[in-house]
Amino acid sequence: MVEWDHKSKNPGKMHACGHDAHVAMLLGAAKILQEHRDLLKGTAVLFFQPAEEGGGGAKKMIEAGALENIEAIFGIHSSLSLPLGEASSRSGPILGGSGFFEAVISGKGGHAAIPQHSIDPIVAASSVVVSLQHLVSREADPLDSQVVTVGKFQGGDAFNVIPDSVTIAGTFRTFSSESLLQLKQQIKEVITGQAAVQRCNATIKFETKDQIFFPPTVNNDDLHKLFQGVAGDMLGHGGVKDMQPLMGSEDFSFYQEMIPGYFFFLGMKDETLEQPVSPHSPYFRLNEGGLPFGAALHASLAVRYLSESRMTSRVYNEDQHDEL
């Protein structure tokens, strides 16, 4: 729906959420690092990772050995709400962990005029949806942010027929892996319990090939300090914003489970648009003026990290020598 030079050549497809921009920024960083390779005090590895949207490409990268000999990792995501030349992030949890569930609630179909001869799965599924909301309002610690959302409810094709089954599906999110696993168990109990109350059966699945659990994205505190220094030098300290955590999820979190990692957002707001758009909207368009900032931040973070890491290692070795 957007006419511009980089529109997809495939009808009905789009470059959503800025992932092509992420690739472009990393390619730009590669060019910068190559041109200034004399500044590198170690090895910088660039990850061009597939399947971030639901497929868990980061997990597959890890399984393929991509993190071997890697000490730390940085990641950028474009932001359509931040102005050009600004970046935002925070130390600690920045994005939620996420899980998926789908349940088939089975009863006994029949005519709507004689419901006593049926076991209505729509009533059962409706009860499930309402009860799931109580998990957040009545079971969760108010200081432990959680989300349970049912986004799919499918059952029946006719207004006067009670169907045999109803399918519901949704997502649940928290800022800790412990809470995520606890919420998974509670969702299972609510669905099976509420279905049983209505004399229905329920089958539940929590993962599919294209939907896997994502851990929370948690930024390393030392890397946060390094980011503030690098981004502050480049954008000015007024251009580096502290952000509130979001319940969106990122498979970058798989890397952070293995090594220290840091994830941040870079401003690419298109000021020519009258209304802001969602990254997944068919009207998505980002400000390409942000690409040089992303490339430069990638390169500068790598150079600064390697320089400081080598300095720290040298001091540690000297201290060890003195003790000997």
PDB file of C-alpha atoms in Angstrom:
ATOM      1  CA  MET A   1       0.000   0.000   0.000  1.00  0.00           C
ATOM      2  CA  VAL A   2       3.066   2.238   0.119  1.00  0.00           C
ATOM      3  CA  GLU A   3       4.587   3.330  -3.166  1.00  0.00           C
ATOM      4  CA  TRP A   4       8.332   3.801  -2.843  1.00  0.00           C
ATOM      5  CA  ASP A   5      11.586   2.597  -4.371  1.00  0.00           C
ATOM      6  CA  HIS A   6      12.008  -0.327  -1.994  1.00  0.00           C
ATOM      7  CA  LYS A   7       8.539  -1.805  -2.220  1.00  0.00           C
ATOM      8  CA  SER A   8       8.576  -5.617  -2.424  1.00  0.00           C
ATOM      9  CA  LYS A   9       8.501  -7.007  -5.942  1.00  0.00           C
ATOM     10  CA  ASN A  10       6.237  -9.828  -4.734  1.00  0.00           C
ATOM     11  CA  PRO A  11       2.498  -8.951  -4.700  1.00  0.00           C
ATOM     12  CA  GLY A  12       0.999  -9.082  -1.232  1.00  0.00           C
ATOM     13  CA  LYS A  13       4.395  -9.121   0.504  1.00  0.00           C
ATOM     14  CA  MET A  14       6.146  -6.348   2.399  1.00  0.00           C
ATOM     15  CA  HIS A  15       9.354  -5.432   4.197  1.00  0.00           C
ATOM     16  CA  ALA A  16       7.733  -4.995   7.613  1.00  0.00           C
ATOM     17  CA  CYS A  17       9.180  -3.981  10.968  1.00  0.00           C
ATOM     18  CA  GLY A  18      12.434  -2.731   9.447  1.00  0.00           C
ATOM     19  CA  HIS A  19      14.374  -5.976   9.172  1.00  0.00           C
ATOM     20  CA  ASP A  20      15.742  -5.052   5.754  1.00  0.00           C
ATOM     21  CA  ALA A  21      16.955  -1.812   7.353  1.00  0.00           C
ATOM     22  CA  HIS A  22      18.653  -3.841  10.079  1.00  0.00           C
ATOM     23  CA  VAL A  23      20.553  -5.788   7.430  1.00  0.00           C
ATOM     24  CA  ALA A  24      21.483  -2.556   5.657  1.00  0.00           C
ATOM     25  CA  MET A  25      22.847  -1.027   8.876  1.00  0.00           C
ATOM     26  CA  LEU A  26      24.992  -4.069   9.618  1.00  0.00           C
ATOM     27  CA  LEU A  27      26.351  -4.038   6.071  1.00  0.00           C
ATOM     28  CA  GLY A  28      27.185  -0.383   6.614  1.00  0.00           C
ATOM     29  CA  ALA A  29      28.952  -1.280   9.853  1.00  0.00           C
ATOM     30  CA  ALA A  30      30.963  -3.927   7.998  1.00  0.00           C
ATOM     31  CA  LYS A  31      32.144  -1.268   5.533  1.00  0.00           C
ATOM     32  CA  ILE A  32      33.101   1.127   8.342  1.00  0.00           C
ATOM     33  CA  LEU A  33      34.958  -1.549  10.300  1.00  0.00           C
ATOM     34  CA  GLN A  34      36.844  -2.671   7.207  1.00  0.00           C
ATOM     35  CA  GLU A  35      37.897   0.886   6.412  1.00  0.00           C
ATOM     36  CA  HIS A  36      39.038   1.443  10.018  1.00  0.00           C
ATOM     37  CA  ARG A  37      40.249  -2.071  10.823  1.00  0.00           C
ATOM     38  CA  ASP A  38      43.427  -0.630  12.378  1.00  0.00           C
ATOM     39  CA  LEU A  39      41.228   0.531  15.302  1.00  0.00           C
ATOM     40  CA  LEU A  40      39.995  -2.980  16.074  1.00  0.00           C
ATOM     41  CA  LYS A  41      41.712  -4.579  19.077  1.00  0.00           C
ATOM     42  CA  GLY A  42      40.107  -7.948  18.424  1.00  0.00           C
ATOM     43  CA  THR A  43      37.641  -9.714  16.150  1.00  0.00           C
ATOM     44  CA  ALA A  44      34.176  -8.365  15.339  1.00  0.00           C
ATOM     45  CA  VAL A  45      31.652 -10.952  14.106  1.00  0.00           C
ATOM     46  CA  LEU A  46      28.537  -9.796  12.246  1.00  0.00           C
ATOM     47  CA  PHE A  47      25.347 -11.881  12.548  1.00  0.00           C
ATOM     48  CA  PHE A  48      22.954 -11.791   9.586  1.00  0.00           C
ATOM     49  CA  GLN A  49      20.228 -13.823  11.231  1.00  0.00           C
ATOM     50  CA  PRO A  50      17.056 -15.159   9.581  1.00  0.00           C
ATOM     51  CA  ALA A  51      13.618 -15.816  11.063  1.00  0.00           C
ATOM     52  CA  GLU A  52      13.340 -13.339  13.925  1.00  0.00           C
ATOM     53  CA  GLU A  53       9.558 -13.052  13.618  1.00  0.00           C
ATOM     54  CA  GLY A  54       8.347 -16.120  15.483  1.00  0.00           C
ATOM     55  CA  GLY A  55      10.789 -18.596  13.967  1.00  0.00           C
ATOM     56  CA  GLY A  56      13.431 -18.163  16.639  1.00  0.00           C
ATOM     57  CA  GLY A  57      16.310 -17.771  14.209  1.00  0.00           C
ATOM     58  CA  ALA A  58      18.662 -16.797  17.045  1.00  0.00           C
ATOM     59  CA  LYS A  59      18.181 -20.195  18.660  1.00  0.00           C
ATOM     60  CA  LYS A  60      19.075 -21.901  15.387  1.00  0.00           C
ATOM     61  CA  MET A  61      22.163 -19.691  15.073  1.00  0.00           C
ATOM     62  CA  ILE A  62      23.291 -20.783  18.543  1.00  0.00           C
ATOM     63  CA  GLU A  63      22.675 -24.436  17.735  1.00  0.00           C
ATOM     64  CA  ALA A  64      24.826 -23.992  14.605  1.00  0.00           C
ATOM     65  CA  GLY A  65      27.721 -22.728  16.757  1.00  0.00           C
ATOM     66  CA  ALA A  66      27.521 -19.020  15.912  1.00  0.00           C
ATOM     67  CA  LEU A  67      28.374 -17.951  19.480  1.00  0.00           C
ATOM     68  CA  GLU A  68      31.615 -19.908  19.713  1.00  0.00           C
ATOM     69  CA  ASN A  69      34.410 -17.599  20.941  1.00  0.00           C
ATOM     70  CA  ILE A  70      31.967 -14.650  21.222  1.00  0.00           C
ATOM     71  CA  GLU A  71      32.196 -12.605  24.433  1.00  0.00           C
ATOM     72  CA  ALA A  72      29.344 -10.126  24.013  1.00  0.00           C
ATOM     73  CA  ILE A  73      26.656  -9.198  21.497  1.00  0.00           C
ATOM     74  CA  PHE A  74      24.773  -6.027  20.492  1.00  0.00           C
ATOM     75  CA  GLY A  75      21.546  -5.643  18.534  1.00  0.00           C
ATOM     76  CA  ILE A  76      19.584  -2.724  17.027  1.00  0.00           C
ATOM     77  CA  HIS A  77      15.899  -2.418  16.206  1.00  0.00           C
ATOM     78  CA  SER A  78      14.411   0.483  14.269  1.00  0.00           C
ATOM     79  CA  SER A  79      11.789   2.614  16.024  1.00  0.00           C
ATOM     80  CA  LEU A  80       9.065   4.558  14.226  1.00  0.00           C
ATOM     81  CA  SER A  81       8.214   6.532  17.379  1.00  0.00           C
ATOM     82  CA  LEU A  82      11.709   7.899  18.033  1.00  0.00           C
ATOM     83  CA  PRO A  83      12.901  10.905  16.024  1.00  0.00           C
ATOM     84  CA  LEU A  84      15.922  10.674  13.778  1.00  0.00           C
ATOM     85  CA  GLY A  85      19.169  10.875  15.714  1.00  0.00           C
ATOM     86  CA  GLU A  86      17.802   9.429  18.960  1.00  0.00           C
ATOM     87  CA  ALA A  87      18.260   6.021  20.578  1.00  0.00           C
ATOM     88  CA  SER A  88      16.584   4.435  23.589  1.00  0.00           C
ATOM     89  CA  SER A  89      17.205   1.478  25.841  1.00  0.00           C
ATOM     90  CA  ARG A  90      17.627   0.487  29.470  1.00  0.00           C
ATOM     91  CA  SER A  91      19.549  -1.853  31.741  1.00  0.00           C
ATOM     92  CA  GLY A  92      17.779  -5.037  32.839  1.00  0.00           C
ATOM     93  CA  PRO A  93      14.504  -6.321  31.314  1.00  0.00           C
ATOM     94  CA  ILE A  94      13.629  -4.379  28.168  1.00  0.00           C
ATOM     95  CA  LEU A  95      11.300  -6.789  26.332  1.00  0.00           C
ATOM     96  CA  GLY A  96       9.024  -9.528  27.588  1.00  0.00           C
ATOM     97  CA  GLY A  97       9.346 -13.259  27.253  1.00  0.00           C
ATOM     98  CA  SER A  98       6.488 -14.725  25.237  1.00  0.00           C
ATOM     99  CA  GLY A  99       4.625 -17.977  24.889  1.00  0.00           C
ATOM    100  CA  PHE A 100       1.890 -19.230  22.573  1.00  0.00           C
ATOM    101  CA  PHE A 101      -1.081 -21.463  23.276  1.00  0.00           C
ATOM    102  CA  GLU A 102      -3.830 -23.027  21.192  1.00  0.00           C
ATOM    103  CA  ALA A 103      -6.701 -25.062  22.629  1.00  0.00           C
ATOM    104  CA  VAL A 104      -9.418 -27.109  21.019  1.00  0.00           C
ATOM    105  CA  ILE A 105     -12.480 -27.363  23.268  1.00  0.00           C
ATOM    106  CA  SER A 106     -14.753 -30.217  22.212  1.00  0.00           C
ATOM    107  CA  GLY A 107     -18.373 -30.774  23.129  1.00  0.00           C
ATOM    108  CA  LYS A 108     -21.326 -32.162  21.230  1.00  0.00           C
ATOM    109  CA  GLY A 109     -22.904 -30.246  18.374  1.00  0.00           C
ATOM    110  CA  GLY A 110     -26.600 -29.849  17.709  1.00  0.00           C
ATOM    111  CA  HIS A 111     -29.396 -27.476  16.798  1.00  0.00           C
ATOM    112  CA  ALA A 112     -29.513 -24.147  18.618  1.00  0.00           C
ATOM    113  CA  ALA A 113     -33.242 -24.613  19.320  1.00  0.00           C
ATOM    114  CA  ILE A 114     -32.650 -27.711  21.452  1.00  0.00           C
ATOM    115  CA  PRO A 115     -29.430 -26.968  23.400  1.00  0.00           C
ATOM    116  CA  GLN A 116     -30.308 -29.557  26.044  1.00  0.00           C
ATOM    117  CA  HIS A 117     -29.319 -32.241  23.545  1.00  0.00           C
ATOM    118  CA  SER A 118     -25.887 -30.713  23.015  1.00  0.00           C
ATOM    119  CA  ILE A 119     -22.765 -29.928  25.006  1.00  0.00           C
ATOM    120  CA  ASP A 120     -21.986 -26.375  23.976  1.00  0.00           C
ATOM    121  CA  PRO A 121     -18.250 -25.693  23.427  1.00  0.00           C
ATOM    122  CA  ILE A 122     -18.898 -21.998  22.711  1.00  0.00           C
ATOM    123  CA  VAL A 123     -20.157 -21.454  26.245  1.00  0.00           C
ATOM    124  CA  ALA A 124     -17.189 -23.410  27.586  1.00  0.00           C
ATOM    125  CA  ALA A 125     -14.675 -21.486  25.478  1.00  0.00           C
ATOM    126  CA  SER A 126     -16.251 -18.177  26.512  1.00  0.00           C
ATOM    127  CA  SER A 127     -15.857 -19.150  30.149  1.00  0.00           C
ATOM    128  CA  VAL A 128     -12.212 -20.032  29.470  1.00  0.00           C
ATOM    129  CA  VAL A 129     -11.490 -16.635  27.909  1.00  0.00           C
ATOM    130  CA  VAL A 130     -12.981 -14.747  30.878  1.00  0.00           C
ATOM    131  CA  SER A 131     -11.210 -16.959  33.427  1.00  0.00           C
ATOM    132  CA  LEU A 132      -7.842 -16.521  31.725  1.00  0.00           C
ATOM    133  CA  GLN A 133      -8.035 -12.788  32.431  1.00  0.00           C
ATOM    134  CA  HIS A 134      -8.319 -13.531  36.139  1.00  0.00           C
ATOM    135  CA  LEU A 135      -4.814 -15.028  36.071  1.00  0.00           C
ATOM    136  CA  VAL A 136      -3.340 -11.550  35.695  1.00  0.00           C
ATOM    137  CA  SER A 137      -5.805  -9.667  37.912  1.00  0.00           C
ATOM    138  CA  ARG A 138      -6.053 -12.217  40.750  1.00  0.00           C
ATOM    139  CA  GLU A 139      -3.196 -14.738  40.558  1.00  0.00           C
ATOM    140  CA  ALA A 140      -0.174 -12.622  39.559  1.00  0.00           C
ATOM    141  CA  ASP A 141       1.805 -10.351  41.865  1.00  0.00           C
ATOM    142  CA  PRO A 142       0.771  -6.793  40.864  1.00  0.00           C
ATOM    143  CA  LEU A 143       4.481  -5.885  40.756  1.00  0.00           C
ATOM    144  CA  ASP A 144       5.223  -8.745  38.347  1.00  0.00           C
ATOM    145  CA  SER A 145       3.879  -7.499  34.999  1.00  0.00           C
ATOM    146  CA  GLN A 146       2.069 -10.165  32.983  1.00  0.00           C
ATOM    147  CA  VAL A 147      -0.174 -10.300  29.914  1.00  0.00           C
ATOM    148  CA  VAL A 148      -2.589 -12.980  28.703  1.00  0.00           C
ATOM    149  CA  THR A 149      -4.386 -12.219  25.445  1.00  0.00           C
ATOM    150  CA  VAL A 150      -6.721 -14.458  23.457  1.00  0.00           C
ATOM    151  CA  GLY A 151      -6.564 -13.307  19.847  1.00  0.00           C
ATOM    152  CA  LYS A 152      -8.279 -16.227  18.116  1.00  0.00           C
ATOM    153  CA  PHE A 153     -11.764 -17.650  18.727  1.00  0.00           C
ATOM    154  CA  GLN A 154     -13.172 -19.863  16.007  1.00  0.00           C
ATOM    155  CA  GLY A 155     -16.224 -22.066  16.231  1.00  0.00           C
ATOM    156  CA  GLY A 156     -19.214 -22.787  14.051  1.00  0.00           C
ATOM    157  CA  ASP A 157     -20.353 -21.574  10.647  1.00  0.00           C
ATOM    158  CA  ALA A 158     -24.110 -21.116  11.165  1.00  0.00           C
ATOM    159  CA  PHE A 159     -26.085 -18.889  13.519  1.00  0.00           C
ATOM    160  CA  ASN A 160     -28.487 -21.669  14.538  1.00  0.00           C
ATOM    161  CA  VAL A 161     -26.072 -24.585  14.982  1.00  0.00           C
ATOM    162  CA  ILE A 162     -24.042 -25.455  18.066  1.00  0.00           C
ATOM    163  CA  PRO A 163     -20.639 -26.651  16.787  1.00  0.00           C
ATOM    164  CA  ASP A 164     -18.785 -29.746  17.915  1.00  0.00           C
ATOM    165  CA  SER A 165     -15.696 -27.765  18.878  1.00  0.00           C
ATOM    166  CA  VAL A 166     -14.165 -24.327  19.307  1.00  0.00           C
ATOM    167  CA  THR A 167     -10.532 -23.349  18.794  1.00  0.00           C
ATOM    168  CA  ILE A 168      -8.985 -20.534  20.792  1.00  0.00           C
ATOM    169  CA  ALA A 169      -5.402 -19.291  20.686  1.00  0.00           C
ATOM    170  CA  GLY A 170      -3.400 -16.541  22.280  1.00  0.00           C
ATOM    171  CA  THR A 171      -0.176 -15.285  23.767  1.00  0.00           C
ATOM    172  CA  PHE A 172       1.158 -14.792  27.289  1.00  0.00           C
ATOM    173  CA  ARG A 173       4.055 -12.568  28.307  1.00  0.00           C
ATOM    174  CA  THR A 174       6.155 -11.720  31.362  1.00  0.00           C
ATOM    175  CA  PHE A 175       9.501 -10.148  32.207  1.00  0.00           C
ATOM    176  CA  SER A 176      10.943 -13.269  33.865  1.00  0.00           C
ATOM    177  CA  SER A 177      11.370 -16.841  32.661  1.00  0.00           C
ATOM    178  CA  GLU A 178      10.115 -18.144  36.010  1.00  0.00           C
ATOM    179  CA  SER A 179       6.844 -16.244  35.715  1.00  0.00           C
ATOM    180  CA  LEU A 180       6.480 -17.365  32.105  1.00  0.00           C
ATOM    181  CA  LEU A 181       6.652 -21.051  33.054  1.00  0.00           C
ATOM    182  CA  GLN A 182       4.275 -20.507  35.972  1.00  0.00           C
ATOM    183  CA  LEU A 183       1.800 -18.722  33.719  1.00  0.00           C
ATOM    184  CA  LYS A 184       1.981 -21.574  31.207  1.00  0.00           C
ATOM    185  CA  GLN A 185       0.955 -24.069  33.897  1.00  0.00           C
ATOM    186  CA  GLN A 186      -1.878 -21.827  35.106  1.00  0.00           C
ATOM    187  CA  ILE A 187      -3.225 -21.398  31.560  1.00  0.00           C
ATOM    188  CA  LYS A 188      -3.296 -25.171  31.146  1.00  0.00           C
ATOM    189  CA  GLU A 189      -5.173 -25.597  34.436  1.00  0.00           C
ATOM    190  CA  VAL A 190      -7.748 -22.915  33.611  1.00  0.00           C
ATOM    191  CA  ILE A 191      -8.500 -24.260  30.122  1.00  0.00           C
ATOM    192  CA  THR A 192      -8.885 -27.886  31.194  1.00  0.00           C
ATOM    193  CA  GLY A 193     -10.766 -26.965  34.378  1.00  0.00           C
ATOM    194  CA  GLN A 194     -13.262 -24.586  32.798  1.00  0.00           C
ATOM    195  CA  ALA A 195     -13.880 -26.962  29.912  1.00  0.00           C
ATOM    196  CA  ALA A 196     -14.582 -29.783  32.378  1.00  0.00           C
ATOM    197  CA  VAL A 197     -17.078 -27.627  34.313  1.00  0.00           C
ATOM    198  CA  GLN A 198     -19.082 -27.310  31.072  1.00  0.00           C
ATOM    199  CA  ARG A 199     -18.755 -31.100  30.386  1.00  0.00           C
ATOM    200  CA  CYS A 200     -16.307 -30.476  27.521  1.00  0.00           C
ATOM    201  CA  ASN A 201     -12.840 -31.797  26.781  1.00  0.00           C
ATOM    202  CA  ALA A 202      -9.815 -29.651  25.975  1.00  0.00           C
ATOM    203  CA  THR A 203      -6.546 -30.361  24.179  1.00  0.00           C
ATOM    204  CA  ILE A 204      -3.799 -27.744  24.409  1.00  0.00           C
ATOM    205  CA  LYS A 205      -0.504 -27.140  22.639  1.00  0.00           C
ATOM    206  CA  PHE A 206       2.042 -24.529  23.641  1.00  0.00           C
ATOM    207  CA  GLU A 207       4.546 -24.676  20.790  1.00  0.00           C
ATOM    208  CA  THR A 208       4.493 -25.185  17.044  1.00  0.00           C
ATOM    209  CA  LYS A 209       7.170 -25.203  14.369  1.00  0.00           C
ATOM    210  CA  ASP A 210       6.643 -21.480  13.778  1.00  0.00           C
ATOM    211  CA  GLN A 211       5.762 -20.481  17.355  1.00  0.00           C
ATOM    212  CA  ILE A 212       8.286 -21.165  20.123  1.00  0.00           C
ATOM    213  CA  PHE A 213       8.866 -19.710  23.567  1.00  0.00           C
ATOM    214  CA  PHE A 214      11.021 -16.560  23.653  1.00  0.00           C
ATOM    215  CA  PRO A 215      12.820 -15.704  26.912  1.00  0.00           C
ATOM    216  CA  PRO A 216      12.701 -12.114  28.219  1.00  0.00           C
ATOM    217  CA  THR A 217      15.236  -9.735  26.682  1.00  0.00           C
ATOM    218  CA  VAL A 218      17.456  -8.593  29.566  1.00  0.00           C
ATOM    219  CA  ASN A 219      20.232  -6.063  28.968  1.00  0.00           C
ATOM    220  CA  ASN A 220      23.597  -6.443  30.684  1.00  0.00           C
ATOM    221  CA  ASP A 221      24.377  -3.556  33.048  1.00  0.00           C
ATOM    222  CA  ASP A 222      28.051  -3.182  32.032  1.00  0.00           C
ATOM    223  CA  LEU A 223      27.096  -3.101  28.354  1.00  0.00           C
ATOM    224  CA  HIS A 224      24.423  -0.520  29.157  1.00  0.00           C
ATOM    225  CA  LYS A 225      27.105   1.789  30.529  1.00  0.00           C
ATOM    226  CA  LEU A 226      29.223   1.232  27.420  1.00  0.00           C
ATOM    227  CA  PHE A 227      26.214   1.960  25.183  1.00  0.00           C
ATOM    228  CA  GLN A 228      25.450   5.192  27.038  1.00  0.00           C
ATOM    229  CA  GLY A 229      29.011   6.338  26.498  1.00  0.00           C
ATOM    230  CA  VAL A 230      29.180   5.450  22.802  1.00  0.00           C
ATOM    231  CA  ALA A 231      25.689   6.687  21.930  1.00  0.00           C
ATOM    232  CA  GLY A 232      26.127   9.811  24.051  1.00  0.00           C
ATOM    233  CA  ASP A 233      29.336  10.706  22.211  1.00  0.00           C
ATOM    234  CA  MET A 234      27.648  10.205  18.838  1.00  0.00           C
ATOM    235  CA  LEU A 235      24.101  11.500  19.410  1.00  0.00           C
ATOM    236  CA  GLY A 236      24.642  13.814  22.345  1.00  0.00           C
ATOM    237  CA  HIS A 237      23.451  12.779  25.778  1.00  0.00           C
ATOM    238  CA  GLY A 238      20.068  14.378  25.058  1.00  0.00           C
ATOM    239  CA  GLY A 239      19.672  11.935  22.191  1.00  0.00           C
ATOM    240  CA  VAL A 240      19.994   8.863  24.423  1.00  0.00           C
ATOM    241  CA  LYS A 241      16.665   8.101  26.098  1.00  0.00           C
ATOM    242  CA  ASP A 242      15.763   5.763  28.948  1.00  0.00           C
ATOM    243  CA  MET A 243      12.789   3.662  27.891  1.00  0.00           C
ATOM    244  CA  GLN A 244      10.121   1.752  29.751  1.00  0.00           C
ATOM    245  CA  PRO A 245      10.075  -2.029  29.213  1.00  0.00           C
ATOM    246  CA  LEU A 246       7.745  -3.326  26.502  1.00  0.00           C
ATOM    247  CA  MET A 247       5.874  -6.642  26.361  1.00  0.00           C
ATOM    248  CA  GLY A 248       6.906  -7.199  22.763  1.00  0.00           C
ATOM    249  CA  SER A 249       9.365 -10.084  22.450  1.00  0.00           C
ATOM    250  CA  GLU A 250      12.671 -10.602  20.651  1.00  0.00           C
ATOM    251  CA  ASP A 251      14.616 -13.740  19.879  1.00  0.00           C
ATOM    252  CA  PHE A 252      17.808 -11.737  20.607  1.00  0.00           C
ATOM    253  CA  SER A 253      17.048 -12.952  24.141  1.00  0.00           C
ATOM    254  CA  PHE A 254      18.366 -16.412  23.239  1.00  0.00           C
ATOM    255  CA  TYR A 255      21.829 -14.896  22.764  1.00  0.00           C
ATOM    256  CA  GLN A 256      21.548 -13.130  26.120  1.00  0.00           C
ATOM    257  CA  GLU A 257      20.898 -16.437  27.860  1.00  0.00           C
ATOM    258  CA  MET A 258      24.344 -17.552  26.703  1.00  0.00           C
ATOM    259  CA  ILE A 259      26.530 -14.412  26.847  1.00  0.00           C
ATOM    260  CA  PRO A 260      26.212 -10.742  27.925  1.00  0.00           C
ATOM    261  CA  GLY A 261      24.052  -8.917  25.392  1.00  0.00           C
ATOM    262  CA  TYR A 262      22.590  -5.497  24.756  1.00  0.00           C
ATOM    263  CA  PHE A 263      19.578  -4.490  22.651  1.00  0.00           C
ATOM    264  CA  PHE A 264      18.457  -0.964  21.836  1.00  0.00           C
ATOM    265  CA  PHE A 265      16.106   1.029  19.620  1.00  0.00           C
ATOM    266  CA  LEU A 266      17.157   3.600  17.026  1.00  0.00           C
ATOM    267  CA  GLY A 267      14.954   6.471  15.861  1.00  0.00           C
ATOM    268  CA  MET A 268      13.724   6.247  12.269  1.00  0.00           C
ATOM    269  CA  LYS A 269      10.480   8.182  12.526  1.00  0.00           C
ATOM    270  CA  ASP A 270       9.161   9.470   9.204  1.00  0.00           C
ATOM    271  CA  GLU A 271       8.196  13.050   9.978  1.00  0.00           C
ATOM    272  CA  THR A 272       6.382  13.397   6.635  1.00  0.00           C
ATOM    273  CA  LEU A 273       3.591  11.049   7.762  1.00  0.00           C
ATOM    274  CA  GLU A 274       0.516  12.751   9.227  1.00  0.00           C
ATOM    275  CA  GLN A 275      -0.216   9.811  11.517  1.00  0.00           C
ATOM    276  CA  PRO A 276       2.290   7.372  13.092  1.00  0.00           C
ATOM    277  CA  VAL A 277       2.010   3.798  11.845  1.00  0.00           C
ATOM    278  CA  SER A 278       2.703   0.415  13.377  1.00  0.00           C
ATOM    279  CA  PRO A 279       5.852  -1.464  12.295  1.00  0.00           C
ATOM    280  CA  HIS A 280       3.564  -4.234  11.020  1.00  0.00           C
ATOM    281  CA  SER A 281       1.138  -1.924   9.270  1.00  0.00           C
ATOM    282  CA  PRO A 282       0.805  -2.141   5.463  1.00  0.00           C
ATOM    283  CA  TYR A 283       1.593   1.595   5.534  1.00  0.00           C
ATOM    284  CA  PHE A 284       4.938   0.988   7.264  1.00  0.00           C
ATOM    285  CA  ARG A 285       7.734   3.256   6.109  1.00  0.00           C
ATOM    286  CA  LEU A 286      10.883   4.288   7.924  1.00  0.00           C
ATOM    287  CA  ASN A 287      13.197   7.247   7.583  1.00  0.00           C
ATOM    288  CA  GLU A 288      16.276   5.991   5.748  1.00  0.00           C
ATOM    289  CA  GLY A 289      18.216   8.894   7.224  1.00  0.00           C
ATOM    290  CA  GLY A 290      18.585   6.707  10.305  1.00  0.00           C
ATOM    291  CA  LEU A 291      20.622   4.042   8.516  1.00  0.00           C
ATOM    292  CA  PRO A 292      24.004   5.842   8.833  1.00  0.00           C
ATOM    293  CA  PHE A 293      23.402   6.304  12.569  1.00  0.00           C
ATOM    294  CA  GLY A 294      22.777   2.571  12.972  1.00  0.00           C
ATOM    295  CA  ALA A 295      25.840   1.583  10.966  1.00  0.00           C
ATOM    296  CA  ALA A 296      28.033   3.985  12.934  1.00  0.00           C
ATOM    297  CA  LEU A 297      26.649   2.834  16.301  1.00  0.00           C
ATOM    298  CA  HIS A 298      27.236  -0.824  15.425  1.00  0.00           C
ATOM    299  CA  ALA A 299      30.830  -0.106  14.404  1.00  0.00           C
ATOM    300  CA  SER A 300      31.587   2.206  17.329  1.00  0.00           C
ATOM    301  CA  LEU A 301      30.183  -0.248  19.897  1.00  0.00           C
ATOM    302  CA  ALA A 302      32.402  -2.998  18.492  1.00  0.00           C
ATOM    303  CA  VAL A 303      35.525  -0.817  18.522  1.00  0.00           C
ATOM    304  CA  ARG A 304      34.867   0.562  22.028  1.00  0.00           C
ATOM    305  CA  TYR A 305      33.989  -2.839  23.498  1.00  0.00           C
ATOM    306  CA  LEU A 306      37.099  -4.522  22.100  1.00  0.00           C
ATOM    307  CA  SER A 307      39.332  -1.652  23.254  1.00  0.00           C
ATOM    308  CA  GLU A 308      37.942  -1.633  26.788  1.00  0.00           C
ATOM    309  CA  SER A 309      37.869  -5.419  26.970  1.00  0.00           C
ATOM    310  CA  ARG A 310      41.534  -5.603  26.001  1.00  0.00           C
ATOM    311  CA  MET A 311      42.413  -2.888  28.516  1.00  0.00           C
ATOM    312  CA  THR A 312      40.575  -4.725  31.287  1.00  0.00           C
ATOM    313  CA  SER A 313      42.311  -7.962  30.349  1.00  0.00           C
ATOM    314  CA  ARG A 314      45.714  -6.246  30.400  1.00  0.00           C
ATOM    315  CA  VAL A 315      45.098  -4.770  33.863  1.00  0.00           C
ATOM    316  CA  TYR A 316      43.942  -8.160  35.137  1.00  0.00           C
ATOM    317  CA  ASN A 317      47.041  -9.898  33.778  1.00  0.00           C
ATOM    318  CA  GLU A 318      49.337  -7.266  35.302  1.00  0.00           C
ATOM    319  CA  ASP A 319      47.626  -7.692  38.657  1.00  0.00           C
ATOM    320  CA  GLN A 320      48.107 -11.434  38.424  1.00  0.00           C
ATOM    321  CA  HIS A 321      51.800 -10.935  37.572  1.00  0.00           C
ATOM    322  CA  ASP A 322      52.295  -8.632  40.551  1.00  0.00           C
ATOM    323  CA  GLU A 323      50.764 -11.195  42.886  1.00  0.00           C
ATOM    324  CA  LEU A 324      53.107 -13.874  41.579  1.00  0.00           C
TER     325      LEU A 324
END
